[in-house]
Tab-separated table of C-alpha atoms in Angstrom:
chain	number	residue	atom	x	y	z
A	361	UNK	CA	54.263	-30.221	4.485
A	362	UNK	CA	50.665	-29.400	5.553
A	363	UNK	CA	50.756	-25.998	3.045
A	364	UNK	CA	51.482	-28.298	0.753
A	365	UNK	CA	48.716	-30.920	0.958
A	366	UNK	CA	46.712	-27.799	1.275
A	367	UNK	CA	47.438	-26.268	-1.715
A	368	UNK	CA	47.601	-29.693	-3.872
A	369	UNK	CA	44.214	-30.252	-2.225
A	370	UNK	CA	43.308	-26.793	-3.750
A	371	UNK	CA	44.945	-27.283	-6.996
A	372	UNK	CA	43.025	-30.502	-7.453
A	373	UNK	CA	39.793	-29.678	-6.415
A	374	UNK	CA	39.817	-26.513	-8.990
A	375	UNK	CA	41.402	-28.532	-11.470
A	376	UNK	CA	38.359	-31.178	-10.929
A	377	UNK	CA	35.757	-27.992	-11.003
A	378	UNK	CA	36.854	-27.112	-13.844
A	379	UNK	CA	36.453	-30.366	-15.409
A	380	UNK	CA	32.656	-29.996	-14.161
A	381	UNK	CA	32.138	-26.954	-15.836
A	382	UNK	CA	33.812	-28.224	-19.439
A	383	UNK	CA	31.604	-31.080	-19.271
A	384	UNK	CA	28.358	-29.463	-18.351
A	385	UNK	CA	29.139	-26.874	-21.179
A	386	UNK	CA	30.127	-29.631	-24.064
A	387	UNK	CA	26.819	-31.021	-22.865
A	388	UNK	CA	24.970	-27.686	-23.205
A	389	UNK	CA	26.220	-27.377	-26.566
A	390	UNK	CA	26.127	-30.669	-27.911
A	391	UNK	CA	22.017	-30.976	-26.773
A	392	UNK	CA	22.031	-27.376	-28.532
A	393	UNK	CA	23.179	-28.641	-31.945
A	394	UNK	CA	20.924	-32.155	-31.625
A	395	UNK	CA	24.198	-34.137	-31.036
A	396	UNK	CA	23.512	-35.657	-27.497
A	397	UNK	CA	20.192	-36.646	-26.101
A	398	UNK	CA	18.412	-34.481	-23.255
A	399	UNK	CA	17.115	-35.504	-19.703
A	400	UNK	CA	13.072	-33.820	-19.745
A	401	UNK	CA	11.750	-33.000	-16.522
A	402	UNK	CA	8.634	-34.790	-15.708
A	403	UNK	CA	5.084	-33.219	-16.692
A	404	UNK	CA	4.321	-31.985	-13.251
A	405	UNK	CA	7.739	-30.399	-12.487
A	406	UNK	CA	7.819	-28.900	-15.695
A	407	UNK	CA	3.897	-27.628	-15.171
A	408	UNK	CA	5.419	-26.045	-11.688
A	409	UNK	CA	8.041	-23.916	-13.413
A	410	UNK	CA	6.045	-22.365	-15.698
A	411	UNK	CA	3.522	-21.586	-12.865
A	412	UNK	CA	6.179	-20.117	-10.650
A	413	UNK	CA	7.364	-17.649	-13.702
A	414	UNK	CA	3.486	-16.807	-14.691
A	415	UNK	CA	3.254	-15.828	-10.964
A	416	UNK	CA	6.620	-13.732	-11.482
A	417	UNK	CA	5.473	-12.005	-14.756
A	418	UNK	CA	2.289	-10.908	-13.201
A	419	UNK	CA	3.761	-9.819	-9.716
A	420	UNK	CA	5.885	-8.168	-11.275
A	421	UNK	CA	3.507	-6.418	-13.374
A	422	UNK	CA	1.136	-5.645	-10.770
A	423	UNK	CA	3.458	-4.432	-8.253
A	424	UNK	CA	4.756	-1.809	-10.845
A	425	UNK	CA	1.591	-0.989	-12.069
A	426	UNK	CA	0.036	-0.042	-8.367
A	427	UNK	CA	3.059	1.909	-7.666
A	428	UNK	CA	2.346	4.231	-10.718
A	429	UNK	CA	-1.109	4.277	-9.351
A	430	UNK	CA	-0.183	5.377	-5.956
A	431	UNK	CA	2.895	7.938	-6.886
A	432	UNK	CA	1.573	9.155	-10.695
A	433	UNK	CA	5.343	11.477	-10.448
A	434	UNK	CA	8.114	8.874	-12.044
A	435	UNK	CA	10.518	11.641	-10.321
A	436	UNK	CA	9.365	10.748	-7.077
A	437	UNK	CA	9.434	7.151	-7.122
A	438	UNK	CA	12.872	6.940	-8.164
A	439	UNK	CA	13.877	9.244	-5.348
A	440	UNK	CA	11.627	7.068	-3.156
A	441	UNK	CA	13.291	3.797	-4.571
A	442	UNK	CA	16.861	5.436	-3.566
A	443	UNK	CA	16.418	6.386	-0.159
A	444	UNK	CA	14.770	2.851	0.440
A	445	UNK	CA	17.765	1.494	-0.609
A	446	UNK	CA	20.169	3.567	1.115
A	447	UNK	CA	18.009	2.673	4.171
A	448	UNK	CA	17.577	6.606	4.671
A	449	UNK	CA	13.922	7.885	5.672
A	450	UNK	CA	11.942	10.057	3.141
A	451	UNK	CA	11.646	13.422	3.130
A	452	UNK	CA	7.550	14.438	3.763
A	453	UNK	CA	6.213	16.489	1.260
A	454	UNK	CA	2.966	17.831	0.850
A	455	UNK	CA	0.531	15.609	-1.681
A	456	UNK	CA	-0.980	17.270	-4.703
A	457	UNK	CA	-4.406	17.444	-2.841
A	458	UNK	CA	-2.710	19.377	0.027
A	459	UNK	CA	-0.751	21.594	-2.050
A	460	UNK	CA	-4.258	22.616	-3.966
A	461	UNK	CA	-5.653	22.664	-0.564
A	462	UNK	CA	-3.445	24.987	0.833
A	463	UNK	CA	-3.159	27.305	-2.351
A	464	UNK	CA	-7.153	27.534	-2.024
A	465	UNK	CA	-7.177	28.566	1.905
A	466	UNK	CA	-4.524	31.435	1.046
A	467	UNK	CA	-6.513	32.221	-1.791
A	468	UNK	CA	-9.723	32.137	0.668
A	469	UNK	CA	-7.860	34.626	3.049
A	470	UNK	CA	-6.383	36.903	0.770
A	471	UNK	CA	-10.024	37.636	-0.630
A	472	UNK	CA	-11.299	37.824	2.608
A	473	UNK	CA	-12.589	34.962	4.775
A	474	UNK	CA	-15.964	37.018	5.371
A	475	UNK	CA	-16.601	37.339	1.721
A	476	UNK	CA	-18.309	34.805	-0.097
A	477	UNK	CA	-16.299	33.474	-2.769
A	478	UNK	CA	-13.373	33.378	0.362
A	479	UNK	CA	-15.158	31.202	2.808
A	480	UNK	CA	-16.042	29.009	-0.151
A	481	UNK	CA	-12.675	28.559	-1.374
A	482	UNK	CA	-11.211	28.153	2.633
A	483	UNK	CA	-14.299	25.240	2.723
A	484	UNK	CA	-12.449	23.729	-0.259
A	485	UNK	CA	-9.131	24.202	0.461
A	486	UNK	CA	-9.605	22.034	4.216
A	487	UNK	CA	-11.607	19.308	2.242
A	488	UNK	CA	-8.778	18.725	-0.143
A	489	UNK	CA	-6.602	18.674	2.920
A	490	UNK	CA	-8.823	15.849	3.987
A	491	UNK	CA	-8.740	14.262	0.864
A	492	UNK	CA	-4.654	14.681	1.086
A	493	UNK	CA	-4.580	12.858	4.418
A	494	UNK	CA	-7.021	9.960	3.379
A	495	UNK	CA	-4.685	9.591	0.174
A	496	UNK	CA	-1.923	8.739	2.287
A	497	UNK	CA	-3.228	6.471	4.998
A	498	UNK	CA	-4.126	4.970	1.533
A	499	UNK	CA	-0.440	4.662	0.015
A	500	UNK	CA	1.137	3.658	3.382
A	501	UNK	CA	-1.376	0.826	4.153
A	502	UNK	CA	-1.001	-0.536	0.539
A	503	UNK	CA	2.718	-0.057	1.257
A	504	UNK	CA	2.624	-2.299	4.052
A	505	UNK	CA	-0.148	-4.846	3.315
A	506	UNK	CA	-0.272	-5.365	-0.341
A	507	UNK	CA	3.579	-4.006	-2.065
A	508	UNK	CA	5.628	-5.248	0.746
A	509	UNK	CA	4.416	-8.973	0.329
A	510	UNK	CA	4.648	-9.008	-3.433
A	511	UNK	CA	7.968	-7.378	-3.546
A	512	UNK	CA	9.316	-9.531	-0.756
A	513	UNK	CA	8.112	-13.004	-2.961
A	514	UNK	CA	10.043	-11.211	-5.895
A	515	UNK	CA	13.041	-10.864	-3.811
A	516	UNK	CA	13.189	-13.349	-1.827
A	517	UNK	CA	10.910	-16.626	-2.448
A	518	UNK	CA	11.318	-16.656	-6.360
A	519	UNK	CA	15.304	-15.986	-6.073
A	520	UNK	CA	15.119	-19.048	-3.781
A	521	UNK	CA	13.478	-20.560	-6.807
A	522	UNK	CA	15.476	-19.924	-9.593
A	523	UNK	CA	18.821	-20.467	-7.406
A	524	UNK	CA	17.848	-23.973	-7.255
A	525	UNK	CA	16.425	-24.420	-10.212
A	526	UNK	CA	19.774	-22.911	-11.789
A	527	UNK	CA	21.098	-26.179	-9.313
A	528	UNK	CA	18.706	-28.193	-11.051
A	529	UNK	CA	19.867	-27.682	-14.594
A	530	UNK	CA	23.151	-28.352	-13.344
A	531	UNK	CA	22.048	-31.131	-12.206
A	532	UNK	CA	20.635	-32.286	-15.239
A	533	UNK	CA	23.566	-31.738	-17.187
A	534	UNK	CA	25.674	-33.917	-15.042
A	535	UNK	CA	23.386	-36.529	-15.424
A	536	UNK	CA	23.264	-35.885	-19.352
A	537	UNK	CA	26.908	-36.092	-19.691
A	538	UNK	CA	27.613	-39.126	-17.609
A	539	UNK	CA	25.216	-40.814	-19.591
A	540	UNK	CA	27.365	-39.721	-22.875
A	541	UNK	CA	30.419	-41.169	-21.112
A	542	UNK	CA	28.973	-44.201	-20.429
A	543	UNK	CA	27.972	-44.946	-23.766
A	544	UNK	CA	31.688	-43.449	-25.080
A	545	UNK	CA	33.209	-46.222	-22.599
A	546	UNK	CA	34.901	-49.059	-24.276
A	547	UNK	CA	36.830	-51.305	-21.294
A	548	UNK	CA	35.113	-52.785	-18.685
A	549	UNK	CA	36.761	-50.529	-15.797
A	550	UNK	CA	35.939	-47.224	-17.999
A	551	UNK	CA	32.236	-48.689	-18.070
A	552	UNK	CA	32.765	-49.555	-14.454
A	553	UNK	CA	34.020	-45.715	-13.477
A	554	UNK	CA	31.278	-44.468	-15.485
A	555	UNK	CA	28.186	-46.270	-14.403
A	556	UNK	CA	29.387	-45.435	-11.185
A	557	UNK	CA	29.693	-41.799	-11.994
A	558	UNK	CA	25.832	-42.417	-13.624
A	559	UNK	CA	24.219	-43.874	-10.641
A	560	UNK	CA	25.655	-40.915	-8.154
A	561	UNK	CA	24.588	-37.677	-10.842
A	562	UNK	CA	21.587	-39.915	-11.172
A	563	UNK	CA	20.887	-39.688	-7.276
A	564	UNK	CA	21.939	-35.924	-7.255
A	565	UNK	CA	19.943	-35.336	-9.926
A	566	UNK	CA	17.057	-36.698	-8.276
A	567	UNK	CA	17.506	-35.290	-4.899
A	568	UNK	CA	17.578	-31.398	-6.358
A	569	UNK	CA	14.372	-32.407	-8.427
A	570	UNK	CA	12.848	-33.074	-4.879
A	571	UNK	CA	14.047	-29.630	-3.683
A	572	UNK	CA	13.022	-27.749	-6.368
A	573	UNK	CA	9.588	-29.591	-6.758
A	574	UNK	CA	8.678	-28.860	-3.087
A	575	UNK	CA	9.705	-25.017	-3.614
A	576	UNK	CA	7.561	-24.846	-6.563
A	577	UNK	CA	4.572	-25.826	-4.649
A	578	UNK	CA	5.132	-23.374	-1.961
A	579	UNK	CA	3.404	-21.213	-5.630
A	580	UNK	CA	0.449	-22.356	-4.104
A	581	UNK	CA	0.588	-20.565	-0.501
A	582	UNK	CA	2.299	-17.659	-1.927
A	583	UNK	CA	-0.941	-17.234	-4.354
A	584	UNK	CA	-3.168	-17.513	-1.068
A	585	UNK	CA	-1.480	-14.948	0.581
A	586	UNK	CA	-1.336	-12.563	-2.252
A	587	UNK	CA	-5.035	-13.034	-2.251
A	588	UNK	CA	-5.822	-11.761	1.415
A	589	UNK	CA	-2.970	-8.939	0.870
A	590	UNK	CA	-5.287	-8.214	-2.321
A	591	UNK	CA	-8.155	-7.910	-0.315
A	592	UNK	CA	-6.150	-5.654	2.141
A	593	UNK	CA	-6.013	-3.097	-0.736
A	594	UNK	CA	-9.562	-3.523	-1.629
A	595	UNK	CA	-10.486	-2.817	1.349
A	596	UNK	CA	-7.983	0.089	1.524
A	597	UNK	CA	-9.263	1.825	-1.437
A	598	UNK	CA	-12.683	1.331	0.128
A	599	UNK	CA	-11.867	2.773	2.760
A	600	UNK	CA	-10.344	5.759	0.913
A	601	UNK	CA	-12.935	6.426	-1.741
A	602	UNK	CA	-15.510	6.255	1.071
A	603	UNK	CA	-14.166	8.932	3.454
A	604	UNK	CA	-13.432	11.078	0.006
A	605	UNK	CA	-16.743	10.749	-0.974
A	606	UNK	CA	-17.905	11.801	2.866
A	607	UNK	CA	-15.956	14.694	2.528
A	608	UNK	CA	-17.075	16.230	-0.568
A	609	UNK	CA	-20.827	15.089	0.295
A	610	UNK	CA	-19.951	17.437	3.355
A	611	UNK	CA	-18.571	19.892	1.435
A	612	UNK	CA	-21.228	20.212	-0.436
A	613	UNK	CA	-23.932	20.567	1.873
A	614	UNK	CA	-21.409	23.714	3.328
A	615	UNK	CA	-21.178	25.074	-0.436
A	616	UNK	CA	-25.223	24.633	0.233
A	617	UNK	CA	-25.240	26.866	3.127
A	618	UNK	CA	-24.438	29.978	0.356
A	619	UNK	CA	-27.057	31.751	-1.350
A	620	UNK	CA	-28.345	29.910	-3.905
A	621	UNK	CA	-27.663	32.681	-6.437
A	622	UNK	CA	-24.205	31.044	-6.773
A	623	UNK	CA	-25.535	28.362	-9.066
A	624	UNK	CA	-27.861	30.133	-10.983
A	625	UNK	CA	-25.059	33.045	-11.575
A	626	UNK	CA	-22.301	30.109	-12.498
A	627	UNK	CA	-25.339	28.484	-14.664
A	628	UNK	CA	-26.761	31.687	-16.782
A	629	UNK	CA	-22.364	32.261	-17.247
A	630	UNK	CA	-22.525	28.394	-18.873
A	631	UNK	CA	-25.612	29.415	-21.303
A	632	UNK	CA	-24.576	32.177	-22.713
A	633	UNK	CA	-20.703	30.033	-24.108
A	634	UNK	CA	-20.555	28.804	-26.995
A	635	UNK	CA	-21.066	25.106	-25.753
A	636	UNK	CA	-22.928	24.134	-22.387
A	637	UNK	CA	-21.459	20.848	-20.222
A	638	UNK	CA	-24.216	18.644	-18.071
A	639	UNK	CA	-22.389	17.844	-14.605
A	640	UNK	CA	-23.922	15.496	-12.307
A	641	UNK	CA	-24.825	17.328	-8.652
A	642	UNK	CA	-25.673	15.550	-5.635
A	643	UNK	CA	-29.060	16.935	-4.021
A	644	UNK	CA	-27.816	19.639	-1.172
A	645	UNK	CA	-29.878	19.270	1.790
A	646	UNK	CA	-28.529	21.748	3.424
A	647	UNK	CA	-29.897	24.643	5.326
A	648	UNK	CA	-30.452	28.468	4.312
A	649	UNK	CA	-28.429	30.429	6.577
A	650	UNK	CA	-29.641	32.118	9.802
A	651	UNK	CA	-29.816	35.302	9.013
A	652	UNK	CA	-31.557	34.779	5.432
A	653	UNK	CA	-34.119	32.195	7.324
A	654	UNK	CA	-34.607	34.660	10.150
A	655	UNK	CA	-35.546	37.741	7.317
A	656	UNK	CA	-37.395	35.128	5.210
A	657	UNK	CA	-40.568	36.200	6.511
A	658	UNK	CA	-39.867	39.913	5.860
A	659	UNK	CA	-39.210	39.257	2.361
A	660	UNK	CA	-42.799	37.506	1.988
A	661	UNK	CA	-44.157	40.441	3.777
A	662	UNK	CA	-42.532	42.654	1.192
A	663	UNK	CA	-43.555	40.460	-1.647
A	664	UNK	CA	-46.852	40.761	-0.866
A	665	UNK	CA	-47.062	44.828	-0.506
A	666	UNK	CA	-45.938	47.359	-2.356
A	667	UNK	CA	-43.434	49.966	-0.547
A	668	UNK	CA	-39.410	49.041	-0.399
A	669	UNK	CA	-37.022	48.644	2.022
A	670	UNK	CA	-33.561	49.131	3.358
A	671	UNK	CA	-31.560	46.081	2.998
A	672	UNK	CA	-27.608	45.590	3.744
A	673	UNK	CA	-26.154	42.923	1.612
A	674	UNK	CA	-24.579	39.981	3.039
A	675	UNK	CA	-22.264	38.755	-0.021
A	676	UNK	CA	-20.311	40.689	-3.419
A	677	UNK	CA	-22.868	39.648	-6.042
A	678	UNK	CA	-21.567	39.941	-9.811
A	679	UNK	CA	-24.307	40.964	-11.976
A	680	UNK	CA	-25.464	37.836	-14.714
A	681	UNK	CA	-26.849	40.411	-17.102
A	682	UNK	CA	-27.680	44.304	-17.539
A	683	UNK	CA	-30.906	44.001	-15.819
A	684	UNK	CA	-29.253	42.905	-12.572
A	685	UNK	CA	-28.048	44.959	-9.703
A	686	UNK	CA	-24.163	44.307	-8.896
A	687	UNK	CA	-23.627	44.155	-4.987
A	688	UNK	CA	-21.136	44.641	-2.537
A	689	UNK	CA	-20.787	43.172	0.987
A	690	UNK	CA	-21.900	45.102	3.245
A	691	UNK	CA	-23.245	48.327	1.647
A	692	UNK	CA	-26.855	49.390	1.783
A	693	UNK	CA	-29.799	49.782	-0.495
A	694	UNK	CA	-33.455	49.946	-1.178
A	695	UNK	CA	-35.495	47.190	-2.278
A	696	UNK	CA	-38.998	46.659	-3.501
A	697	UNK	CA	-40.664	43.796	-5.001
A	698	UNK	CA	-42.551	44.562	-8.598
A	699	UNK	CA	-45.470	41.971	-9.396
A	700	UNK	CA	-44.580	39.315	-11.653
A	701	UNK	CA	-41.178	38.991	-10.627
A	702	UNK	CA	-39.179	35.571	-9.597
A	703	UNK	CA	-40.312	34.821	-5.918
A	704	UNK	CA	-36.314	35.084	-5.419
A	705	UNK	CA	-35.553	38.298	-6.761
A	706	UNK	CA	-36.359	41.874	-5.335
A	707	UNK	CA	-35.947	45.192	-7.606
A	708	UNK	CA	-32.063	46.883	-6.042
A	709	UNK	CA	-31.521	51.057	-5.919
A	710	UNK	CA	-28.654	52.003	-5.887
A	711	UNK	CA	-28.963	55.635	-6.131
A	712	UNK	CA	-29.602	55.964	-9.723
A	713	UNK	CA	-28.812	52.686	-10.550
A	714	UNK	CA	-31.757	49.771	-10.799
A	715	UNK	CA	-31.565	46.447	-11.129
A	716	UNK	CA	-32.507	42.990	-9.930
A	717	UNK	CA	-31.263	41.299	-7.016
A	718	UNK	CA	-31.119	37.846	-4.924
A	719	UNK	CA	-33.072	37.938	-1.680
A	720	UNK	CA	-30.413	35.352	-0.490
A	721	UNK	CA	-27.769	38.062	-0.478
A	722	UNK	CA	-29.639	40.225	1.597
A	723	UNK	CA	-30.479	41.051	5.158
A	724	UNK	CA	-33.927	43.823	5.399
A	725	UNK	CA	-33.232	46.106	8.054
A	726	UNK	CA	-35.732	47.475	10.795
């Protein structure tokens, strides 16, 4: 007897869903073709709606937009966005900064750390390891403090919203259609049934507005928070651009500690192209090496007097031009200084070979 009640309860209670759900559509359609009149949310409700799905467009807009910005490689974000949801950790992999890091230290060692053009290119290669490592604490402190929150209001707070707000319309057309059947009523108890059925869709109705009102101006908070997360990630990228531009200051002022001959040779290279390219260079305040600052005054003494010199050279030197002396680390030859010249060039010999030379890749011997 009791699985019976039970299942007439059932039986009834669909059959009386379904009678919800015939109504609400027959309203739906009816306000859709003009044929039955429509409930219109008040001003401010309506206002709070179209707030809450400005703030979803743009989150969402944002939020997609910074994650290009942080992982450029569509590849790996998708293989990101899969292990996240398989709750799996991701794999580490180097960053494009470390790769060309690393590439430029074995680079650097297969030429030779103790050649020029080696050491310079190891320099490099650790400051775009730096650079690598700053890049992340970047990405993983946006992660937390700025992507987190804004994904968690799109998948969590605004669901909220629209859940009830999906309640609301329901709501709405419940209160719709009991007003039709009112009207439709003819006898006294039909009008009875159905004002009765009006006042309790009516208080329904009303109650869900409530709920959905006081959601919607939770918009408020949610745009608060977003604003300290936002200054989280300005102060992240502060933070990042800051130590990058440390490190290249730094590595700079190391690419200073070279002969100077570098520049000109890169620079006399440029001139001689078919087009020329003006690059901004910070001012290197860096020191001459020790050995160069230590043989400085034997190069003025030189300078000054005629006679040459045995010299070893400290760096390969490619020569600019046929009236320059190519060099190679660590080999020996004569120098002399011949009046007129640039105070940083000497006169090379090289057996029968002449040319000039940069003092700054040499060391005068005793």
């Amino acid at each position: 007897i009791k699985g019976n009640l039970k299942m007439d309860f059932n039986v009834k209670r669909l059959a009386a869903d379904a009678g919800t759900l015939f109504s609400r559509a027959v309203q739906f359609t009816e306000e859709k073709f003009g044929q039955a009149e429509k409930t219109e949310l008040d001003a401010h409700l309506d206002n709070l709606l179209t707030r809450a799905e400005t703030t979803k467009h743009w989150t969402e807009k944002i939020l997609k937009q910074t994650e290009v910005l942080l992982q450029p490689n569509p590849n790996v974000r998708i293989e990101e966005f899969l292990y996240e949801k398989l709750d799996k950790k991701v794999p580490t992999r180097m960053n494009n900064h470390e790769l060309l890091g690393q590439s430029m230290i074995d680079s650097g060692n297969e030429f030779g750390p103790g050649t020029a053009y080696g050491n310079a290119l190891i320099k490099c290669g650790e400051t775009e390891k730096q650079i690598g490592g700053a890049e992340r604490e970047l990405i993983q402190s946006s992660a937390i403090n700025f992507l987190t929150p804004f994904r968690n209001f799109l998948e969590g707070d605004f669901k909220t919203i629209l859940k009830e707000r999906k309640l609301l319309q329901n709501k709405r057309l419940d209160l719709d259609a009991a007003k039709t059947k009112l009207k439709k009523a003819k006898m006294a108890d039909a009008r009875a049934l159905a004002e009765q059925d009006l006042k309790m869709t009516q208080s329904e109705f009303d109650r869900q507005a409530e709920i959905t009102r006081l959601l919607l101006e939770g918009i408020n908070s949610t745009h608060a928070h977003h604003l300290r997360c936002l200054n989280d990630f300005v102060e992240a990228q502060m933070t990042y651009y800051a130590q990058c531009y440390q490190y290249m200051v730094d590595l700079q002022k190391q690419l200073g500690n070279f002969p100077s001959a570098f520049s000109s040779n890169n620079n006399q290279s440029t001139a001689s192209g078919t087009a020329s390219i003006s690059v901004p260079i910070l001012p290197l305040s860096g020191p001459l090496p020790a050995n160069t600052a230590n043989a400085s005054s034997g190069f003025t003494e030189l300078q000054n007097f005629s006679g040459s010199r045995k010299a070893r050279v400290l760096y390969d030197y490619d020569a600019a031009g046929s009236n320059e002396l190519s060099l190679l680390a660590d080999e020996v030859i004569m120098v002399s200084s011949v009046p007129g010249m640039d105070s940083d060039w000497l006169m090379g010999e090289r057996g029968n070979q002449k040319g000039k030379v940069p003092i700054t890749y040499l060391e005068l011997l005793n």
